[in-house]
Short mmCIF file of C-alpha atoms and ligand atoms in Angstrom, two decimals:
data_model
loop_
_atom_site.label_atom_id
_atom_site.label_comp_id
_atom_site.label_asym_id
_atom_site.label_seq_id
_atom_site.Cartn_x
_atom_site.Cartn_y
_atom_site.Cartn_z
CA MET A 21 12.69 -19.70 -10.62
CA VAL A 22 10.57 -21.20 -13.51
CA GLN A 23 10.54 -18.72 -16.34
CA HIS A 24 7.29 -17.71 -17.83
CA THR A 25 6.53 -15.29 -20.62
CA ALA A 26 3.33 -13.29 -20.83
CA THR A 27 2.18 -15.68 -23.67
CA SER A 28 2.14 -18.94 -21.60
CA VAL A 29 -1.15 -19.60 -19.81
CA VAL A 30 -0.25 -19.86 -16.17
CA THR A 31 -2.96 -19.53 -13.45
CA ILE A 32 -2.13 -17.82 -10.10
CA GLU A 33 -2.51 -21.17 -8.34
CA ARG A 34 0.09 -22.79 -10.45
CA TYR A 35 2.47 -19.83 -10.15
CA ILE A 36 2.15 -19.78 -6.45
CA ILE A 37 2.89 -23.58 -6.23
CA GLU A 38 5.92 -23.14 -8.47
CA GLN A 39 7.27 -20.37 -6.28
CA GLU A 40 6.65 -22.47 -3.15
CA ARG A 41 8.63 -25.29 -4.58
CA LEU A 42 11.73 -23.08 -4.43
CA TYR A 43 11.56 -23.33 -0.66
CA PRO A 44 11.58 -27.04 0.37
CA GLU A 45 10.95 -25.94 4.07
CA ALA A 46 7.64 -24.25 3.01
CA THR A 47 4.55 -25.51 4.74
CA GLY A 48 2.17 -24.21 2.15
CA GLU A 49 0.49 -21.88 4.62
CA LEU A 50 1.55 -18.61 2.83
CA SER A 51 0.39 -20.10 -0.45
CA GLY A 52 -2.96 -20.89 1.14
CA ILE A 53 -3.32 -17.33 2.27
CA LEU A 54 -2.71 -16.06 -1.35
CA TYR A 55 -5.24 -18.52 -2.80
CA ASP A 56 -7.82 -17.38 -0.33
CA ILE A 57 -7.21 -13.71 -1.09
CA ALA A 58 -7.52 -14.51 -4.86
CA LEU A 59 -10.87 -16.13 -4.06
CA ALA A 60 -11.99 -13.07 -2.03
CA ALA A 61 -10.83 -10.88 -5.00
CA LYS A 62 -13.04 -12.83 -7.48
CA MET A 63 -16.05 -12.31 -5.09
CA ILE A 64 -15.34 -8.66 -4.76
CA THR A 65 -14.82 -8.10 -8.46
CA ASN A 66 -18.23 -9.69 -9.30
CA LYS A 67 -19.85 -7.30 -6.84
CA VAL A 68 -17.90 -4.25 -8.01
CA ARG A 69 -18.75 -4.99 -11.66
CA ARG A 70 -22.47 -4.89 -10.82
CA ALA A 71 -22.21 -1.74 -8.71
CA GLY A 72 -23.85 0.54 -11.32
CA LEU A 73 -26.79 -1.95 -11.75
CA VAL A 74 -27.78 -2.10 -8.12
CA ASP A 75 -30.69 0.49 -8.40
CA ILE A 76 -31.95 -0.94 -11.68
CA LEU A 77 -31.87 -4.62 -10.42
CA GLY A 78 -33.15 -3.54 -6.98
CA ALA A 79 -36.31 -2.12 -8.59
CA THR A 80 -36.96 -5.18 -10.65
CA GLY A 81 -36.46 -7.98 -8.18
CA GLY A 82 -32.71 -7.95 -7.61
CA ASP A 83 -30.74 -7.30 -4.50
CA ASN A 84 -32.99 -4.73 -2.97
CA VAL A 85 -36.33 -6.37 -3.27
CA GLN A 86 -37.17 -6.63 0.37
CA GLY A 87 -36.48 -3.00 0.79
CA GLU A 88 -33.25 -3.96 2.57
CA GLU A 89 -30.57 -1.34 2.30
CA VAL A 90 -28.06 -2.39 -0.34
CA GLN A 91 -24.84 -3.10 1.47
CA LYS A 92 -22.15 -0.63 0.92
CA LEU A 93 -19.35 -2.23 -1.18
CA ASP A 94 -16.69 -1.35 1.21
CA VAL A 95 -18.53 -3.19 3.98
CA PHE A 96 -19.10 -6.15 1.56
CA ALA A 97 -15.44 -6.28 0.64
CA ASN A 98 -14.47 -6.26 4.27
CA GLU A 99 -16.82 -8.96 5.28
CA THR A 100 -15.88 -11.09 2.21
CA ILE A 101 -12.16 -11.00 3.07
CA ILE A 102 -12.73 -11.81 6.71
CA LYS A 103 -15.00 -14.76 5.79
CA ALA A 104 -12.61 -16.03 3.13
CA MET A 105 -9.65 -15.87 5.57
CA ASP A 106 -10.74 -16.62 9.08
CA HIS A 107 -11.28 -20.32 9.07
CA GLY A 108 -8.24 -21.53 7.02
CA GLY A 109 -6.01 -22.22 10.03
CA ARG A 110 -3.22 -20.06 8.62
CA LEU A 111 -3.88 -16.72 10.23
CA CYS A 112 -3.69 -15.79 13.99
CA ALA A 113 -5.14 -12.29 13.63
CA MET A 114 -6.24 -9.80 11.06
CA ALA A 115 -6.62 -5.98 10.89
CA SER A 116 -8.61 -3.97 8.46
CA GLU A 117 -8.83 -0.26 7.56
CA GLU A 118 -12.56 -0.70 8.09
CA GLU A 119 -12.34 -2.01 11.80
CA PRO A 120 -11.12 -0.23 14.87
CA GLY A 121 -9.10 -3.06 16.49
CA ILE A 122 -7.75 -6.50 15.98
CA ILE A 123 -10.01 -8.96 14.13
CA PRO A 124 -9.54 -12.14 16.02
CA ILE A 125 -9.87 -15.63 14.60
CA PRO A 126 -13.24 -16.93 15.88
CA GLU A 127 -13.23 -19.45 18.64
CA GLY A 128 -13.23 -23.05 17.44
CA PHE A 129 -10.94 -22.31 14.41
CA ARG A 130 -7.18 -23.18 14.45
CA CYS A 131 -4.77 -20.36 14.53
CA GLY A 132 -1.76 -20.21 12.21
CA LYS A 133 1.55 -18.34 12.19
CA TYR A 134 0.59 -15.38 9.93
CA CYS A 135 -1.27 -12.06 10.36
CA LEU A 136 -3.12 -10.32 7.55
CA LEU A 137 -3.62 -6.51 7.29
CA PHE A 138 -5.81 -5.07 4.62
CA ASP A 139 -7.69 -2.13 3.11
CA PRO A 140 -10.74 -3.95 1.65
CA LEU A 141 -11.82 -1.35 -0.82
CA ASP A 142 -9.52 1.56 -1.17
CA GLY A 143 -10.82 4.74 -2.93
CA SER A 144 -14.45 3.43 -2.45
CA SER A 145 -15.94 6.89 -2.82
CA ASN A 146 -14.93 6.53 -6.53
CA ILE A 147 -17.44 3.72 -7.04
CA ASP A 148 -20.34 6.02 -7.65
CA VAL A 149 -18.56 7.64 -10.59
CA ASN A 150 -17.12 4.44 -12.10
CA VAL A 151 -13.43 5.01 -11.28
CA PRO A 152 -11.20 2.07 -10.48
CA VAL A 153 -10.95 1.01 -6.86
CA GLY A 154 -8.71 -1.50 -5.18
CA THR A 155 -8.02 -3.96 -2.38
CA ILE A 156 -4.51 -3.84 -0.62
CA PHE A 157 -3.06 -6.56 1.60
CA SER A 158 -0.04 -7.23 3.73
CA VAL A 159 1.03 -10.49 5.54
CA VAL A 160 3.46 -10.68 8.46
CA ARG A 161 4.67 -13.60 10.52
CA LYS A 162 3.54 -13.94 14.08
CA ILE A 163 6.33 -13.00 16.58
CA THR A 164 4.56 -13.42 19.96
CA ARG A 165 4.50 -16.74 21.71
CA GLY A 166 0.83 -17.58 22.41
CA THR A 167 -1.61 -19.12 19.87
CA ARG A 168 -3.59 -15.94 19.12
CA GLY A 169 -2.19 -12.88 17.32
CA GLU A 170 -1.61 -9.78 19.44
CA MET A 171 -1.13 -6.11 18.68
CA GLU A 172 2.64 -6.63 18.70
CA ASP A 173 2.33 -9.07 15.81
CA LEU A 174 0.52 -6.51 13.75
CA LEU A 175 2.70 -3.61 14.54
CA GLN A 176 5.82 -4.77 12.73
CA PRO A 177 7.82 -2.61 10.33
CA GLY A 178 7.11 -3.18 6.66
CA ARG A 179 10.50 -4.76 5.94
CA ARG A 180 9.14 -7.81 7.98
CA GLN A 181 6.29 -8.43 5.45
CA VAL A 182 6.41 -11.80 3.93
CA ALA A 183 3.91 -11.11 1.25
CA ALA A 184 1.90 -8.05 0.04
CA GLY A 185 -0.23 -7.15 -2.94
CA TYR A 186 -3.15 -5.38 -4.38
CA ILE A 187 -6.10 -5.92 -6.59
CA ILE A 188 -7.28 -3.27 -8.97
CA TYR A 189 -10.78 -3.37 -10.15
CA GLY A 190 -10.20 -1.37 -13.36
CA SER A 191 -11.00 -1.90 -17.11
CA SER A 192 -9.99 -5.47 -16.10
CA THR A 193 -9.31 -6.83 -12.66
CA MET A 194 -5.66 -7.47 -11.83
CA LEU A 195 -3.93 -8.89 -8.90
CA VAL A 196 -0.32 -7.90 -8.25
CA TYR A 197 1.66 -9.66 -5.40
CA THR A 198 5.08 -10.26 -4.09
CA THR A 199 6.61 -12.73 -1.59
CA GLY A 200 9.89 -11.04 -1.87
CA GLN A 201 10.85 -12.86 -5.19
CA GLY A 202 9.85 -10.03 -7.59
CA ALA A 203 6.39 -8.47 -8.23
CA HIS A 204 4.09 -10.42 -10.42
CA GLY A 205 0.82 -9.46 -12.04
CA PHE A 206 -2.22 -11.59 -12.97
CA THR A 207 -5.18 -10.50 -15.09
CA TYR A 208 -8.66 -11.91 -14.16
CA ASP A 209 -10.40 -13.82 -17.01
CA PRO A 210 -14.08 -13.74 -15.96
CA SER A 211 -15.03 -16.33 -18.53
CA ILE A 212 -12.98 -18.99 -16.76
CA GLY A 213 -12.92 -17.52 -13.31
CA GLU A 214 -9.05 -17.46 -13.12
CA PHE A 215 -6.28 -14.98 -12.58
CA LEU A 216 -3.76 -15.58 -15.44
CA LEU A 217 -0.09 -14.46 -15.24
CA SER A 218 0.14 -11.39 -17.52
CA HIS A 219 2.90 -9.30 -15.99
CA PRO A 220 5.74 -11.51 -14.82
CA ASP A 221 8.57 -9.84 -12.74
CA ILE A 222 7.32 -6.29 -13.10
CA LYS A 223 10.04 -3.60 -13.19
CA ILE A 224 9.26 0.05 -12.77
CA PRO A 225 10.56 2.05 -15.63
CA ASN A 226 13.60 4.28 -14.80
CA ASN A 227 12.53 6.98 -17.17
CA PRO A 228 9.38 8.14 -15.25
CA ARG A 229 6.49 9.73 -16.98
CA TYR A 230 3.88 10.58 -14.36
CA LEU A 231 3.61 12.78 -11.32
CA SER A 232 0.44 12.01 -9.11
CA VAL A 233 -0.38 14.46 -6.45
CA ASN A 234 -3.43 16.36 -5.27
CA ASP A 235 -2.15 19.92 -5.62
CA ALA A 236 -5.40 21.39 -4.19
CA TYR A 237 -3.40 21.15 -0.98
CA GLU A 238 -0.63 23.35 -2.27
CA GLY A 239 -1.58 26.30 0.04
CA GLN A 240 -1.17 23.87 2.98
CA TRP A 241 2.30 22.55 1.98
CA ASP A 242 5.70 23.44 3.46
CA GLU A 243 8.14 25.38 1.28
CA ASN A 244 10.28 22.24 0.72
CA VAL A 245 7.25 20.26 -0.61
CA LYS A 246 6.38 23.10 -2.98
CA SER A 247 9.94 23.08 -4.20
CA LEU A 248 9.87 19.32 -4.76
CA MET A 249 6.73 19.73 -6.87
CA ARG A 250 8.35 22.52 -8.94
CA LYS A 251 11.34 20.15 -9.55
CA TYR A 252 9.05 17.32 -10.70
CA ARG A 253 7.29 19.77 -13.01
CA GLY A 254 10.54 20.98 -14.56
CA LEU A 255 10.10 24.59 -13.12
CA GLU A 256 13.08 24.39 -10.81
CA GLY A 257 16.36 22.59 -11.45
CA ASP A 258 17.15 20.88 -14.72
CA ARG A 259 14.82 17.90 -14.81
CA ARG A 260 12.39 17.04 -17.53
CA ALA A 261 8.79 17.84 -16.48
CA LEU A 262 6.61 14.91 -15.58
CA ASN A 263 3.02 14.64 -16.81
CA VAL A 264 0.49 15.06 -14.01
CA ARG A 265 -2.13 12.25 -13.57
CA TYR A 266 -4.23 11.86 -10.43
CA VAL A 267 -7.16 9.57 -10.17
CA GLY A 268 -7.77 9.95 -6.41
CA SER A 269 -7.80 6.17 -6.09
CA LEU A 270 -4.35 5.14 -4.67
CA VAL A 271 -4.30 1.63 -6.23
CA ALA A 272 -5.03 3.14 -9.74
CA ASP A 273 -2.53 5.85 -9.43
CA PHE A 274 0.11 3.50 -7.97
CA HIS A 275 -0.57 0.81 -10.67
CA ARG A 276 -0.23 3.27 -13.57
CA ASN A 277 2.92 4.63 -12.17
CA LEU A 278 4.34 1.11 -11.54
CA LEU A 279 3.80 0.06 -15.13
CA GLY A 280 4.53 3.51 -16.76
CA GLY A 281 7.12 4.98 -14.40
CA GLY A 282 6.54 7.89 -12.06
CA VAL A 283 5.91 8.95 -8.53
CA PHE A 284 2.87 9.22 -6.36
CA CYS A 285 2.97 11.77 -3.52
CA TYR A 286 0.76 12.39 -0.56
CA PRO A 287 2.78 14.80 1.45
CA ALA A 288 2.00 16.07 5.00
CA ASN A 289 0.10 19.38 4.92
CA LYS A 290 -0.85 21.81 7.62
CA LYS A 291 -4.29 20.23 8.09
CA ARG A 292 -2.90 16.62 7.84
CA PRO A 293 0.55 16.76 9.49
CA ASN A 294 1.02 12.90 8.96
CA GLY A 295 -0.64 12.86 5.41
CA LYS A 296 -3.68 10.76 4.85
CA LEU A 297 -2.67 7.24 3.87
CA ARG A 298 -2.32 4.46 6.36
CA LEU A 299 1.08 2.94 6.98
CA LEU A 300 -0.01 -0.60 7.62
CA TYR A 301 -2.85 -1.03 5.08
CA GLU A 302 -1.64 1.18 2.16
CA ALA A 303 2.03 2.40 2.49
CA ASN A 304 3.74 -0.75 3.63
CA PRO A 305 2.30 -3.21 1.10
CA LEU A 306 2.80 -0.93 -1.86
CA ALA A 307 6.30 -0.04 -0.66
CA PHE A 308 7.22 -3.78 -0.58
CA ILE A 309 5.86 -4.19 -4.11
CA VAL A 310 7.67 -1.13 -5.49
CA GLU A 311 10.99 -2.12 -3.96
CA GLN A 312 10.59 -5.58 -5.50
CA ALA A 313 9.94 -3.82 -8.82
CA GLY A 314 13.19 -1.72 -8.47
CA GLY A 315 11.47 1.40 -7.11
CA ALA A 316 11.49 3.07 -3.75
CA ALA A 317 9.22 4.55 -1.14
CA CYS A 318 9.79 7.03 1.67
CA ASP A 319 7.85 9.39 4.00
CA GLY A 320 10.14 12.26 3.13
CA THR A 321 12.90 11.32 5.56
CA THR A 322 12.73 7.58 6.20
CA ARG A 323 12.27 4.52 4.01
CA ILE A 324 8.61 3.43 4.49
CA LEU A 325 9.67 -0.16 5.15
CA ASP A 326 11.83 1.00 8.14
CA LEU A 327 9.08 2.86 9.95
CA GLN A 328 8.21 1.38 13.25
CA PRO A 329 4.36 1.43 13.60
CA THR A 330 2.92 2.38 16.97
CA GLU A 331 -0.86 2.06 16.20
CA LEU A 332 -2.98 0.14 13.69
CA HIS A 333 -4.42 3.19 11.92
CA GLN A 334 -1.27 5.28 11.84
CA ARG A 335 -0.96 7.64 8.91
CA THR A 336 2.17 8.49 6.96
CA PRO A 337 3.22 10.95 4.27
CA LEU A 338 3.99 8.88 1.19
CA PHE A 339 6.37 9.41 -1.80
CA ILE A 340 6.45 6.20 -3.80
CA GLY A 341 7.48 5.19 -7.35
CA SER A 342 10.52 5.28 -9.61
CA ARG A 343 13.76 5.29 -7.52
CA ALA A 344 15.21 8.56 -8.81
CA GLU A 345 11.99 10.49 -8.11
CA VAL A 346 11.75 9.11 -4.66
CA GLU A 347 15.38 9.92 -4.04
CA LEU A 348 14.72 13.51 -5.19
CA ALA A 349 11.89 13.59 -2.59
CA HIS A 350 14.33 12.47 0.05
CA GLU A 351 17.00 14.90 -0.89
CA THR A 352 14.57 17.83 -1.02
CA LEU A 353 12.65 17.06 2.13
CA ALA A 354 15.39 15.53 4.29
CA GLY A 355 18.27 17.47 2.83
CA VAL A 356 20.46 14.37 2.35
CA ALA A 357 21.07 11.76 -0.29
CA ALA A 358 18.52 8.85 -0.11
CA THR A 359 19.78 5.42 0.94
CA ALA A 360 16.37 3.62 0.45
P1 LIG B 8 -10.02 6.16 1.63
O1 LIG B 8 -9.27 5.12 2.42
O2 LIG B 8 -10.94 7.01 2.51
O3 LIG B 8 -10.59 5.55 0.47
O4 LIG B 8 -8.94 7.28 1.22
C1 LIG B 8 -7.78 6.82 0.49
C2 LIG B 8 -7.85 7.53 -0.83
C3 LIG B 8 -6.74 6.98 -1.72
O5 LIG B 8 -7.22 5.92 -2.49
C4 LIG B 8 -6.35 8.19 -2.45
O6 LIG B 8 -5.04 8.18 -2.95
C5 LIG B 8 -6.54 9.27 -1.49
O7 LIG B 8 -7.55 8.89 -0.65
C6 LIG B 8 -7.06 10.64 -2.16
O8 LIG B 8 -7.14 11.60 -1.24
P2 LIG B 8 -7.43 13.10 -1.62
O9 LIG B 8 -8.73 13.19 -2.11
O10 LIG B 8 -7.12 13.89 -0.39
O11 LIG B 8 -6.42 13.51 -2.72
MG1 LIG B 9 -7.74 3.30 1.83
#
């Protein structure tokens, strides 16, 4: 692999090309998908950055001048990604957290050998209060024979992902992705319209600092989940207490813990027996990234990347972050040492 430091100026395009060169058999299709996602991310970041101005500009001749309802940002993000991706000839099907079923490639466009699954704007309820939101994506290879992608292509376990990543629209916009050769982060420079390599080969710290969990659900948790949380807080066992940080925007919570070390938990509870987060759009892509960064992810008993999906919008409990913390979740919830 070509070595870069955070001080060399490397665009995401150049980095993707350099990674592709490591595989002489690569056709460039996967690289094309990543470029198109980066393009969609630039369009979404422009819109997100103006979110707080919509009312002001609408009243003075901006977006809302014809009295049209301002499009919700999650709908905009969904449509932007579909439009950026559906005609490139690289995908055979898509699925989005915002759409009930398969998103086919329109008639007349060539179908490729990959499928894209995405959450266009995760945590979108946070937009109104100026809290970071994100886009999450996952790419799998087509396994059925026909030209068009089918449900079977989309319902593959996470270990079959060939690429995954997220974009965080935070104090700056960052794109983090993996193709199985480490996890790499790029920061968007709006003045030149480029994502620049800022975090090569991210490794999650082994001395975790943060616990991210919504403990308003404590009354709904099983005893073993309560016990796990006491261990993370240093109230049971002999572990050092973690600091609690919870944004309520998965990408933001995950990103902080990836860089600072820690664990994000969304356990099952009595009202949500499968937790809240979606296996295909949220858990799988972030699990691929965290494993590439030396961390782990499980649903309490099973490694996330080994779960067999049965439906597009399937939910899963999620424990994700530094390896030792996720292993503790596995030991406490499944009663055996983790193998993830
Ligand atoms: P959404 O897909 O409706 O945006 O919900 C997902 C969000 C995540 O970003 C976040 O981690 C979680 O919901 C927070 O849920 P809760 O408010 O139950 O803690
Ligand atoms: Mg979501």
